[in-house]
């Protein structure tokens, strides 16, 4: 029997009385029941040249510090230079709702003409985006996504319709890649039957903001702060579903939503008839106060809801992405498109930033649509965000979820710590919970 050093990326789990080692970067697990394992000093006692020993060496469970460093470097080599694939267009900052938790603080903003994008600004912004995706011709045909955002995009319906028709024309002419996806994010209260027909005709995906059943949706209100948006949004969602529109749900995990898991899931399964859901934790702000147990409760909600929804053939994005990463055995480098320097956000006035969540304060809005020399690969901001990955965060190296995580929300981290180069602890709990469900349950 001999001592062998375990990789720093190896972690010990118990599964149904079985002792397993899990490698966080290779996303492999090996049963070592019956072996002596000391995780404090990272040793395993084994007979040399046994089948288990050979396997642990081949898969990198037994490795030197130099091997671990080389493995980390090989993962970092997968991070490409900044290249834009996604564009957010803020067609308006105005919104007809005043949701109590909105990170854009729409409930504090008066609707005005200053926050509305013109058709001319959109056209110039689209040309700006097209120039950027042509900077690397080898990547032009990769999937591209154009997102119409707000505020509420349907409050600027004229430009929304114009934008959709312009993009469809450019796709048909090959000016935009064939694999360009259009997506509109809406609260769902302003859609008319004609809008639904138009959206369907142009193959636009619609993401509805829905927080669950009516009792869970008390934060989604009109500006009188009394009238709920729930009934109108739910009815329009069901109309879109009947029309055959590609639909997503963005569900904010408010305390009310988290507390009503059974009712919320029943709503999505049986009332709304959702097929694709993304659960989003509340971004830290001074608008809504969260209890100290919110992070754990939200993490448990996400990781457990996935299995309930899967039984009804409903995709849950956040857990689903982690499972895909786990199955591919290829580390998740980022948790969003801003991280890695892969997106632009175009404000109504034509200014351009890297993250759409900074639309109100314009932080990290570094150029505009009239800048014909801007290149993300040469931008100091984009190059900094390029390395906003767990593979560059020492705090993440010893975490079991290193390979499936992506680092969480960049803005949430920045607000907590004053830097983008730390993991988001709220997402840490969520991802660890998902990993435990994968490995143990």
mmCIF file of C-alpha atoms in Angstrom, residues 210 234 237-238 241 247 249 265-277 314:
data_model
loop_
_atom_site.group_PDB
_atom_site.id
_atom_site.type_symbol
_atom_site.label_atom_id
_atom_site.label_comp_id
_atom_site.label_asym_id
_atom_site.label_seq_id
_atom_site.Cartn_x
_atom_site.Cartn_y
_atom_site.Cartn_z
ATOM 1 C CA UNK A 210 -43.660 35.373 -15.752
ATOM 2 C CA UNK A 234 -50.835 34.746 -18.921
ATOM 3 C CA UNK A 237 -48.703 33.753 -23.398
ATOM 4 C CA UNK A 238 -51.357 31.132 -24.059
ATOM 5 C CA UNK A 241 -48.492 29.173 -27.606
ATOM 6 C CA UNK A 247 -41.634 30.718 -26.488
ATOM 7 C CA UNK A 249 -40.240 32.011 -19.910
ATOM 8 C CA UNK A 265 -44.565 24.668 -11.161
ATOM 9 C CA UNK A 266 -48.196 23.658 -11.506
ATOM 10 C CA UNK A 267 -48.891 27.042 -13.109
ATOM 11 C CA UNK A 268 -46.117 26.617 -15.678
ATOM 12 C CA UNK A 269 -47.046 23.010 -16.412
ATOM 13 C CA UNK A 270 -50.837 23.121 -16.448
ATOM 14 C CA UNK A 271 -51.991 26.745 -16.697
ATOM 15 C CA UNK A 272 -49.440 28.413 -18.966
ATOM 16 C CA UNK A 273 -48.274 25.290 -20.764
ATOM 17 C CA UNK A 274 -44.655 26.441 -20.851
ATOM 18 C CA UNK A 275 -42.030 24.358 -22.615
ATOM 19 C CA UNK A 276 -38.824 26.302 -21.894
ATOM 20 C CA UNK A 277 -38.106 28.120 -18.618
ATOM 21 C CA UNK A 314 -40.251 21.147 -20.032
#
